Each structure stands twice: as C-alpha cells, then as structure tokens.
Short mmCIF file of C-alpha atoms and ligand atoms in Angstrom, two decimals:
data_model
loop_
_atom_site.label_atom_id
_atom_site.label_comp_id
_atom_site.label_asym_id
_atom_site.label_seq_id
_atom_site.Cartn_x
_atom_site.Cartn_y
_atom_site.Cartn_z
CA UNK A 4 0.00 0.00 0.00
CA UNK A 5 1.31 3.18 -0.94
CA UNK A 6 1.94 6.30 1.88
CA UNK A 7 -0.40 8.25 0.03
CA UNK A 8 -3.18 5.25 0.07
CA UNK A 9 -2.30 4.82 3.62
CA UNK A 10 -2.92 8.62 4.67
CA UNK A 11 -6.34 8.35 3.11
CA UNK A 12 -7.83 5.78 4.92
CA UNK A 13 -6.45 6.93 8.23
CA UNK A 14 -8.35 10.21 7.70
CA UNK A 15 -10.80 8.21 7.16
CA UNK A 16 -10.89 6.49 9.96
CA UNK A 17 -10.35 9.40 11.80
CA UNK A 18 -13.48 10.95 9.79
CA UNK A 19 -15.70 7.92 10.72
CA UNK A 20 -14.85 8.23 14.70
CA UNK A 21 -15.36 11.89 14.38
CA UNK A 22 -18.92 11.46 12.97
CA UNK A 23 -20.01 8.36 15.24
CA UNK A 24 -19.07 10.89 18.02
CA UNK A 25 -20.90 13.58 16.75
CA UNK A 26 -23.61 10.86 15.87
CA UNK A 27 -24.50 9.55 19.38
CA UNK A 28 -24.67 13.10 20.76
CA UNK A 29 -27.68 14.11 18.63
CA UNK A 30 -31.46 13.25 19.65
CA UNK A 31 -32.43 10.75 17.30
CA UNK A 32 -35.44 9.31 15.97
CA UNK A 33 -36.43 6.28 13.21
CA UNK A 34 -36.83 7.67 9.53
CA UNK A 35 -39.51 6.75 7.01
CA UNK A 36 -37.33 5.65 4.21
CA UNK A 37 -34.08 3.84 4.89
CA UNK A 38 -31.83 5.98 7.56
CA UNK A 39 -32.15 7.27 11.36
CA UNK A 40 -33.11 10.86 11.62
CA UNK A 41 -30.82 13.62 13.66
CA UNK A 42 -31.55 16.61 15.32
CA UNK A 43 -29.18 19.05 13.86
CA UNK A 44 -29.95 23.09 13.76
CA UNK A 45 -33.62 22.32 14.65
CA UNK A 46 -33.66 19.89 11.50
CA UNK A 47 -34.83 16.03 11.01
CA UNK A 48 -31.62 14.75 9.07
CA UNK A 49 -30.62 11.02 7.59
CA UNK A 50 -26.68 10.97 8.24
CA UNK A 51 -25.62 11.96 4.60
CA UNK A 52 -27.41 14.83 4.63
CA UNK A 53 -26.62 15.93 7.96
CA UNK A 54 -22.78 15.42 7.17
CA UNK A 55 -23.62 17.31 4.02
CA UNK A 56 -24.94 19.92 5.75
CA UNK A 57 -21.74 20.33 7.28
CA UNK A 58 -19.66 20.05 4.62
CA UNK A 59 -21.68 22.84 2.89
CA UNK A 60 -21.35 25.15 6.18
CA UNK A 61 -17.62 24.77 5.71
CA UNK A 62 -16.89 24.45 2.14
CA UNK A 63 -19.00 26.18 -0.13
CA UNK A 64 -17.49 28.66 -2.18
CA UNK A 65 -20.63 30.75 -2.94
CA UNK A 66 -20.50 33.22 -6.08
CA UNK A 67 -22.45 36.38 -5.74
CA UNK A 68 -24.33 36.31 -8.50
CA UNK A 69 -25.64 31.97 -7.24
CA UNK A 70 -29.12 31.38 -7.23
CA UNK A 71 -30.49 28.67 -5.16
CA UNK A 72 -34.01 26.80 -5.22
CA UNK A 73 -34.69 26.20 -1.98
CA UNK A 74 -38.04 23.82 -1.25
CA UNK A 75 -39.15 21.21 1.20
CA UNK A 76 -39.60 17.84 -0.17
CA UNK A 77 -42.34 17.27 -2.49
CA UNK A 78 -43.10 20.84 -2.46
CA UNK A 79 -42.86 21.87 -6.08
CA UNK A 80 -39.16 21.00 -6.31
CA UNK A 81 -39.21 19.45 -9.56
CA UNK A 82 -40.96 21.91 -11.48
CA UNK A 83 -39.15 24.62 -10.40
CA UNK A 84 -35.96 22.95 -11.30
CA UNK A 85 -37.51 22.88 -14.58
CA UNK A 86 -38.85 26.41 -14.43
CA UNK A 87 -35.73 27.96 -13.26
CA UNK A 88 -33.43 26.16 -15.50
CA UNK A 89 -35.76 26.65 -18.74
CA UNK A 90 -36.68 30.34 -18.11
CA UNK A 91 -32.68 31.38 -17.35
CA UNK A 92 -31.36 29.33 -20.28
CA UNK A 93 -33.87 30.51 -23.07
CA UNK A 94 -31.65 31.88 -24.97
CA UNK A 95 -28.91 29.40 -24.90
CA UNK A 96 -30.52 26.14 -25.42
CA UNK A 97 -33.11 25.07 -28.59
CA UNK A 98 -36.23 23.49 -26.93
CA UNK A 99 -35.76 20.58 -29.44
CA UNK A 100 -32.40 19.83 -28.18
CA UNK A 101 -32.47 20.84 -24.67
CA UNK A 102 -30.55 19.66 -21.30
CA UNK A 103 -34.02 19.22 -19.80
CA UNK A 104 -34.76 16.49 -22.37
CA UNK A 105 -31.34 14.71 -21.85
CA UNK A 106 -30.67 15.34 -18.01
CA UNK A 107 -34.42 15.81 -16.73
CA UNK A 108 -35.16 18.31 -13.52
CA UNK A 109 -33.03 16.57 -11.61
CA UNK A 110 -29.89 16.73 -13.84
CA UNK A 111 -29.97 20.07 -15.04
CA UNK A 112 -28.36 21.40 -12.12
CA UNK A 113 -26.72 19.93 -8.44
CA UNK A 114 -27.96 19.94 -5.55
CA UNK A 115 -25.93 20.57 -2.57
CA UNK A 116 -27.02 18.51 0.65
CA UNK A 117 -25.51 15.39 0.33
CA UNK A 118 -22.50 14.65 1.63
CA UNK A 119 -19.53 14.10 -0.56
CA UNK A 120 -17.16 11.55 1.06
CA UNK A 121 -14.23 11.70 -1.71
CA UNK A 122 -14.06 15.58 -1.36
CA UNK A 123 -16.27 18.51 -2.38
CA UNK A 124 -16.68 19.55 -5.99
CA UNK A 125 -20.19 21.06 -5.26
CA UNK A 126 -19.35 25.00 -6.31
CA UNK A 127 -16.02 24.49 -7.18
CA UNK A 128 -16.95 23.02 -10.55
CA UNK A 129 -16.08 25.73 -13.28
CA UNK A 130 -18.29 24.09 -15.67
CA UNK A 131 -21.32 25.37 -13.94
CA UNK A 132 -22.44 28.23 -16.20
CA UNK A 133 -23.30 31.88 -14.42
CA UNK A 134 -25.41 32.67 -12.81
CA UNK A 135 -24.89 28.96 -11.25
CA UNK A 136 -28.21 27.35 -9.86
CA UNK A 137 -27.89 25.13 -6.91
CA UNK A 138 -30.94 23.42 -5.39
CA UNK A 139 -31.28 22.55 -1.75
CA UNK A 140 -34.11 20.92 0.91
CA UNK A 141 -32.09 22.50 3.83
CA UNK A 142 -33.78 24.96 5.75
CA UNK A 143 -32.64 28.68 5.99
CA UNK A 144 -30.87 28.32 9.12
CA UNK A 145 -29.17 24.99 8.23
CA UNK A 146 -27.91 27.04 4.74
CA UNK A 147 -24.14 28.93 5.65
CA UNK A 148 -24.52 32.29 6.38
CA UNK A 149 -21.72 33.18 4.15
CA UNK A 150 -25.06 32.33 1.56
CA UNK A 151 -28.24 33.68 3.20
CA UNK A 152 -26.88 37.13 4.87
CA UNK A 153 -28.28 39.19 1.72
CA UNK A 154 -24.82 41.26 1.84
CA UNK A 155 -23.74 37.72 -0.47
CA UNK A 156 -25.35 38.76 -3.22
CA UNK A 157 -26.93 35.34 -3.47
CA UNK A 158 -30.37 34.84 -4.48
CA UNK A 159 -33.18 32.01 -3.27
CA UNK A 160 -36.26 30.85 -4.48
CA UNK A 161 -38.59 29.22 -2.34
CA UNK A 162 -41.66 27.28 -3.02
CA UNK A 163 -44.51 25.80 -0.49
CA UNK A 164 -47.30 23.90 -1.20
CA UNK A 165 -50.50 22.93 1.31
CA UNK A 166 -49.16 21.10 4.18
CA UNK A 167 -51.63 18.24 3.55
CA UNK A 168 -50.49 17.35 -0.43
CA UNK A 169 -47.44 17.41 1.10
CA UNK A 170 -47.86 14.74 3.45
CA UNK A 171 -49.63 12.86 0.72
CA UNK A 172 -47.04 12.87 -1.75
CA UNK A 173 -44.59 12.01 0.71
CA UNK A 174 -46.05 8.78 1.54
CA UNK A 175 -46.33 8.17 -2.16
CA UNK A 176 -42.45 8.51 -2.93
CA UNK A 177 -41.85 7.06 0.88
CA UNK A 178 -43.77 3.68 -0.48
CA UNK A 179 -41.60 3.90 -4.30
CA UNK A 180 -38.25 4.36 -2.32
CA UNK A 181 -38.36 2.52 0.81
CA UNK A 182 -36.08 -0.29 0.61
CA UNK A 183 -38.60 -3.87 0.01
CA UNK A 184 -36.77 -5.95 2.42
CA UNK A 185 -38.39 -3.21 5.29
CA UNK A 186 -42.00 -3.65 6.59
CA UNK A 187 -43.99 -0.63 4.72
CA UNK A 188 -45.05 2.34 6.39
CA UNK A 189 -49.06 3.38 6.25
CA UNK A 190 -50.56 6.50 5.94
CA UNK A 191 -51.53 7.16 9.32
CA UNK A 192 -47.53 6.70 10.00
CA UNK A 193 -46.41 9.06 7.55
CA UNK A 194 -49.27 11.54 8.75
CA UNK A 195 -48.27 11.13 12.32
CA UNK A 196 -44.31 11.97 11.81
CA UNK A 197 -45.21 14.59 9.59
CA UNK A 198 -47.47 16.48 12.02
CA UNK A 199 -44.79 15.86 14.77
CA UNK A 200 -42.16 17.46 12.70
CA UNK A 201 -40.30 14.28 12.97
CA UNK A 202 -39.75 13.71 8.85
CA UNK A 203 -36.59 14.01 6.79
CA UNK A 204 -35.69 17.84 6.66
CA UNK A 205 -39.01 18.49 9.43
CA UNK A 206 -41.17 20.01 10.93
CA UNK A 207 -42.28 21.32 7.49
CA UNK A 208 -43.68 24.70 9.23
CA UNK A 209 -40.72 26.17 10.83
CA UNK A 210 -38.90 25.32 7.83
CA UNK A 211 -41.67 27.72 5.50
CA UNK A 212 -42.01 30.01 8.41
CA UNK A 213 -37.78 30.15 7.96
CA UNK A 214 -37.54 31.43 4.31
CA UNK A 215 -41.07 33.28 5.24
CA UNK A 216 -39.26 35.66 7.49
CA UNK A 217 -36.35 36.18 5.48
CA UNK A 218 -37.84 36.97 2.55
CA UNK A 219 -39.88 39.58 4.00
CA UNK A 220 -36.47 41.14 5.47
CA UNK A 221 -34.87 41.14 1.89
CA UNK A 222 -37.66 40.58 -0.72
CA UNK A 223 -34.79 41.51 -3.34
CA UNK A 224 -33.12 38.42 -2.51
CA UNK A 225 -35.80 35.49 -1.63
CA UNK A 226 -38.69 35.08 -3.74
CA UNK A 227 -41.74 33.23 -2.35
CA UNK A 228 -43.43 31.07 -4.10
CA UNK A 229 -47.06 28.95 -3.51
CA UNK A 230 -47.42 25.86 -5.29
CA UNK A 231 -51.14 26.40 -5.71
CA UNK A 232 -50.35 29.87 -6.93
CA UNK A 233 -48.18 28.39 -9.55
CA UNK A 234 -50.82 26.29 -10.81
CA UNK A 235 -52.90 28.89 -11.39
CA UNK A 236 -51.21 30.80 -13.29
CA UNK A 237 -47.50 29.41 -14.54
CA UNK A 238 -47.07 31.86 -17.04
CA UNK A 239 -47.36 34.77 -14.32
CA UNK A 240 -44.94 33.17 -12.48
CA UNK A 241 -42.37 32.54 -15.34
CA UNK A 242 -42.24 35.92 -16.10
CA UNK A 243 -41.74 36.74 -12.26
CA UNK A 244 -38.53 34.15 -11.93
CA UNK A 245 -37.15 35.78 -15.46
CA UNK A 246 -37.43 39.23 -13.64
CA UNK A 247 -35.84 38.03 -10.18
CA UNK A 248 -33.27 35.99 -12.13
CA UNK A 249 -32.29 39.11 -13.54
CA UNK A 250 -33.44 38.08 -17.32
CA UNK A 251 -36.85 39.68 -17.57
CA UNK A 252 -38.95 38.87 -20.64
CA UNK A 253 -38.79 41.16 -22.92
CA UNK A 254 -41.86 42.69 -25.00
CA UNK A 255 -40.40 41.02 -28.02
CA UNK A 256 -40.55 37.88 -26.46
CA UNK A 257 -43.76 37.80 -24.68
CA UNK A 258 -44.67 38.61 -28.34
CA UNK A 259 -43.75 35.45 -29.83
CA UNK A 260 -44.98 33.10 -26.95
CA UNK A 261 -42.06 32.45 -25.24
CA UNK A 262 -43.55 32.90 -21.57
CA UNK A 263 -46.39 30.21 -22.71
CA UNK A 264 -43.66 28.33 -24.46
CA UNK A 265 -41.63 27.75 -21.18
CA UNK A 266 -44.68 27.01 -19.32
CA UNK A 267 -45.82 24.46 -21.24
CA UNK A 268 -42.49 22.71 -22.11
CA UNK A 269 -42.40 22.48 -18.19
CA UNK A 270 -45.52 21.23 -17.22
CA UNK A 271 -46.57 18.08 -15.60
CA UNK A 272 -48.25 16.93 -19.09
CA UNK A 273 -44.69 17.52 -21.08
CA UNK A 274 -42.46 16.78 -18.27
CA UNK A 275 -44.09 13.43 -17.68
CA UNK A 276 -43.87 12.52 -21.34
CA UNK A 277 -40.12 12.35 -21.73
CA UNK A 278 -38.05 9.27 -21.74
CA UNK A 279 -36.02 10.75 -19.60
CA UNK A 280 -38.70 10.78 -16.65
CA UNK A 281 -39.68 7.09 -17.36
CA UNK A 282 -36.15 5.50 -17.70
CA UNK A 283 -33.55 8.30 -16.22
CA UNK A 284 -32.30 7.83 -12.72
CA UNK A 285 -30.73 10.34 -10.75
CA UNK A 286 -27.16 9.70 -8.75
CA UNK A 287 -27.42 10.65 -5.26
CA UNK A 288 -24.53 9.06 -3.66
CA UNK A 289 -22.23 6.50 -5.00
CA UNK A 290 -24.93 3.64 -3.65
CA UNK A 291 -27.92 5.57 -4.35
CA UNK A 292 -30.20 6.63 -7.10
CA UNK A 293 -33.84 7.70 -7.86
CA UNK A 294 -35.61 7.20 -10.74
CA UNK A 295 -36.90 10.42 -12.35
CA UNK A 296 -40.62 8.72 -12.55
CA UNK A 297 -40.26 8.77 -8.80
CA UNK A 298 -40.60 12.87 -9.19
CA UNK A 299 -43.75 12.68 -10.78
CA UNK A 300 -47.06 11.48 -9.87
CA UNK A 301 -50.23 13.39 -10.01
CA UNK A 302 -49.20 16.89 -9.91
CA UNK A 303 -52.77 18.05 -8.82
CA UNK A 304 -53.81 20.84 -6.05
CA UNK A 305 -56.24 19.15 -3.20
CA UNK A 306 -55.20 15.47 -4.08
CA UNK A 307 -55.32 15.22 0.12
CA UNK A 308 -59.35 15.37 0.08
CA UNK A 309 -58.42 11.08 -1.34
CA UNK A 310 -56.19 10.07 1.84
CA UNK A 311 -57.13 12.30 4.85
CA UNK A 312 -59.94 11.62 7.25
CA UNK A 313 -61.92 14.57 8.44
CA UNK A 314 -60.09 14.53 11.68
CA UNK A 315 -56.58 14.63 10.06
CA UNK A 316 -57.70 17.37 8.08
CA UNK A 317 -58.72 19.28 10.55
CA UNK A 318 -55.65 18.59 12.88
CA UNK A 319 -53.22 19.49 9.95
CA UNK A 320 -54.91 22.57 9.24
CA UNK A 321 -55.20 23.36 12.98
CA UNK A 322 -51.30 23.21 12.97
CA UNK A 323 -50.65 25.38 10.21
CA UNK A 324 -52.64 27.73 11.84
CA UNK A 325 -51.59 27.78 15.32
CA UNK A 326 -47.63 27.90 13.34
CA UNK A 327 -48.78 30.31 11.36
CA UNK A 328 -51.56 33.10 12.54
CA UNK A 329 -48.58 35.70 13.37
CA UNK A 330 -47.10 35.41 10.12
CA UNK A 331 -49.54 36.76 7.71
CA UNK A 332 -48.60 33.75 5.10
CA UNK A 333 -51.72 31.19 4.55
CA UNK A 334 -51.06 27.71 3.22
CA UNK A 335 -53.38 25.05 2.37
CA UNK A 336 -56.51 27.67 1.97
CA UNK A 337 -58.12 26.10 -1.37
CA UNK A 338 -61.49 27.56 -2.09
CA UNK A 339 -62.94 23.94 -1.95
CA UNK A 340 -61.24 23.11 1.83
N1 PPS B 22 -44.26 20.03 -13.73
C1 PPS B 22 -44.94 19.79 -12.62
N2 PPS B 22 -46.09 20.46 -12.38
C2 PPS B 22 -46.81 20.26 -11.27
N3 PPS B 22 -46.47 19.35 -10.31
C3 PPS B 22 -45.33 18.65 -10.50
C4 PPS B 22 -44.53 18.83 -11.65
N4 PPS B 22 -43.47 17.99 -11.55
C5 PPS B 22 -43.62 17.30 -10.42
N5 PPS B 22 -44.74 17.68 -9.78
C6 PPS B 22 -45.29 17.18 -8.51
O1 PPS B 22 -44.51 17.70 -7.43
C7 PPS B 22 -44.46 16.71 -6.38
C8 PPS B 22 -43.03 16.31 -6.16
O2 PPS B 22 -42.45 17.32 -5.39
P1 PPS B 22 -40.92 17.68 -5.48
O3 PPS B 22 -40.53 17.86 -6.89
O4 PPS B 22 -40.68 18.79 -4.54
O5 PPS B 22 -40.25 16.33 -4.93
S1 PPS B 22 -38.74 16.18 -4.43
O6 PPS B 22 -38.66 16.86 -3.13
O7 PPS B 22 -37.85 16.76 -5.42
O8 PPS B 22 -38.55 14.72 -4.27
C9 PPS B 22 -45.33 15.55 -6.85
O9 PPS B 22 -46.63 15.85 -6.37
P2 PPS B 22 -47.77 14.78 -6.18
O10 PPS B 22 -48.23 14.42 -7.55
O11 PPS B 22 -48.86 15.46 -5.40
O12 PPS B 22 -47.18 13.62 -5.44
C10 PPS B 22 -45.19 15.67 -8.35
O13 PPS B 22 -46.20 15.01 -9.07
#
C-alpha cells in the first residue's frame, strides 16, 4: 500500500470516529425511508445529509451572482428545477435539443445537501455556467450564512405547497423508495411523523415560516413562491422568476410566446412525457439513485381530500394555523377546503 493510500484511509478512519461521536450526541429518531433521523440546527436529518450539511457550512465557495431553489420535499421542487433552468437558459438552449430532455429536472443542475465523502466539488466546478443554480431541501438556518446574509449577493427561491399534499405525496415517494426488504409504512404513519415534525428535513412549518421571514427582510433576494399559486397561473410566475433571475422577458418575447412556451415545455403533461422521466435515474450518492418517474405522480392541487380523514384534516390545518396566525402567510386555503 502506498503512503499516500495509507494517509487516506487513516483520515478516514479518523473521519468515521469523528462522525459516530458527533452521531451519538444528537437526539435521534427512526426515519420513514431507509436511515435514522438527527436533530441538527432544529432539522430532522438522515446521516448523509446531515454530514452534508456540514460540509456545505464549511466548504461552499458561494458566487455572488448563485441562485439557489430552496423547497421542502415534495413541495414543487421538480418543477421549479424545470422552471428555473428553462426560463434562465432561453436563450442558450433550442427546446428541441435541450438539457431538460437529456438530463431531466433533476440533472440540469446539483444539488448541494448530500454529503460528498471523496471531497467537495459542489461549487467548485467551473463548468457550472453563471449565474450557477444550486438546489437545496435545507432549511434557511441549516444554509451557511456566508449564503443567506443578503450582503452575499446570493439569491433564493422558495416554493410551499398545502401542508396536507405534502404529506400525501410524501407517503407516495416514501412507499416507491423505501427499501422492500423493510416492513412498509401506512398512511396514518407518515401523517403522524409529519405532524410531529419528525420527517426528513421536518417540521415542514418552521422550515416555511424560515424562508417566510427572510424573505420579508430582503424581498430583493428570496422570492416566495405557492405551489397552488403556480398552478394557477405558470405563465405569471415565469415571467416573475425571469425578472428576479435578472433576465426579464422582454416585449419582443412575450410577443412570440415564449412565456407560454416555457410554461408548457415544463408542465406536468410535457415533463411526464419524456423518456427521460420514465427511464432516467438520478445519482445521489455513489450507492444511491432515484428514478426520475419517482418525481412525478399526479401533480394536482387538493389530491389530500383522497387520503385524509376529516379529523386529520382538521388537525393538519389546525397546525398550520396555530404555526402560522402571526405570520400573515396562509397555506393550504383552497377555495374547496
Ligand atoms: N411540472 C410539474 N407540475 C406540477 N407538479 C409537478 C410537476 N413535476 C412534479 N410535480 C409534482 O410535485 C411533487 C413532487 O415534489 P418535489 O418535486 O418537490 O419532490 S422532491 O422533493 O424533489 O422529491 C409531486 O406531487 P404529487 O403528484 O402530489 O405527489 C409531483 O407530481
């Protein structure tokens, strides 16, 4: 074995005792998909994210001119991804041959929570175009400040969606991407963690409530997005993104369609359509991978009313409320709730 070879797995080793310290410190609860959950910052955090959360606190080299999606799970991740990507890139890329189409969502641009163990390449990559786009699940206070003090330069976009199609779609990618060989978790599982606060990246409200806040101390830098409100109306919110991105649309363009164009070459419909989404797979660590179908299912606003009794809606909605009735933000109020 060579000096060098040796070096490395002595840090390693090192690295390991390190984290198993760090490890047993933390409160720690039983995850829904595969790993243990840690308290860290006020997060619910699976080990390689939580070590990637570190690793980002450290390491990042931010740019100031880095925009970052930043989302809960099954928030409207996906889409944006899309949205963002398509809207900043108009220019550059031909919708017939576009990165979307090759890469889907997923691979159009990195995420930054997971932890690297060989190093980290996240933002130190050149080939990342400007202005770079990073996504991320963590919540604000997890993110470095070195990103979030508005003083940076860097910009965030955030997206909710109503607490209870949350929770639904969550148990819907929970049951595609649990491992088979563990028993499977029901609904009323799912439901319970999820109102406890005890799910990966959790409690959902304090991390809206997070990016809430700060984007009403620098709306310049954090733009606030409803999932519901996206729905809507995409093409309002296209042209919004192009405007914070710093690439409005111009007359010409909204003259030839291209607002309508993006929206539609990003919807559920055409998104769900590509090869990509039914046979891609996305790398998340050296031993783990999602397929892009798993990103897709229904796509619908109020897709709840099918899985929650009357008394879970009501105790979901009672939650956002008592989390949320000094805030002035409303989640979850659909004309037909
Ligand atoms: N283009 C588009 N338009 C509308 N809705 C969409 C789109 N793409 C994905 N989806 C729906 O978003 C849900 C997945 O959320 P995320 O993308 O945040 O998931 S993840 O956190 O990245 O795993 C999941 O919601 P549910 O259908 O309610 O489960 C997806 O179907």
């Amino acid at each position: 074995m060579s000096t060098n070879q040796r070096d490395i797995e002595e840090l390693e080793k090192i690295q390991q005792q390190q984290h198993a310290q760090l490890f047993a410190e933390l409160p720690r609860a039983v995850g829904l998909f595969k790993a243990d959950l840690y308290l860290y910052q006020g997060s619910w955090l699976p080990p390689h994210i939580l070590l990637g959360a570190m690793q980002l606190q450290t390491h990042f080299k931010h740019r100031s001119t880095d925009i970052f999606l930043s989302s809960f799970m099954k928030t409207g991740t996906t889409w944006l991804r899309s949205l963002m990507f398509t809207t900043l890139n108009r220019s550059r890329f031909d919708f017939s041959d576009h990165p979307l189409l090759r890469y889907g969502p997923h691979g159009c641009f990195p995420v930054v929570d997971v932890y690297q163990s060989t190093g980290y390449p996240i933002g130190d990559s050149e080939d990342l175009s400007f202005p770079r786009l990073f996504a991320s699940h963590f919540a604000h206070n997890v993110l470095p400040a070195s990103i979030t003090d508005p003083s940076s330069g860097c910009k965030f976009v955030y997206v909710c969606r109503d607490p209870k199609d949350v929770v639904v779609s969550l148990w819907h990618f929970i049951l595609k991407l649990r491992p088979k060989e563990l028993p499977p978790v029901s609904f009323d599982q799912v439901f319970k963690a999820f109102c406890e606060g005890v799910t990966e990246y959790g409690p959902y409200w304090d991390h809206v409530l997070g990016f809430w806040k700060a984007a009403h101390e620098s709306p310049d830098k954090i733009l606030f997005f409803k999932y519901e409100d996206i729905k809507s109306d995409p093409e309002a919110h296209v042209k919004k993104l192009a405007e914070f991105m710093g690439v409005p649309i111009s007359v010409q363009e909204e003259d030839n369609g291209m607002v309508k164009k993006i929206a539609e070459f990003c919807s559920f419909e055409h998104l769900t359509s590509l090869e990509i989404n039914k046979t891609g797979f996305q790398k998340i660590t050296s031993e783990y991978g999602i397929p892009n179908h798993a990103f897709f299912r229904r796509g619908e606003v109020g897709d709840w009313k099918s899985h929650l009794t009357k008394e879970m809606k009501e105790q979901i909605d009672r939650i956002t409320h008592d989390k949320l009735k000094d805030s002035g933000l409303t989640i979850g109020a659909t004309p037909e709730s």
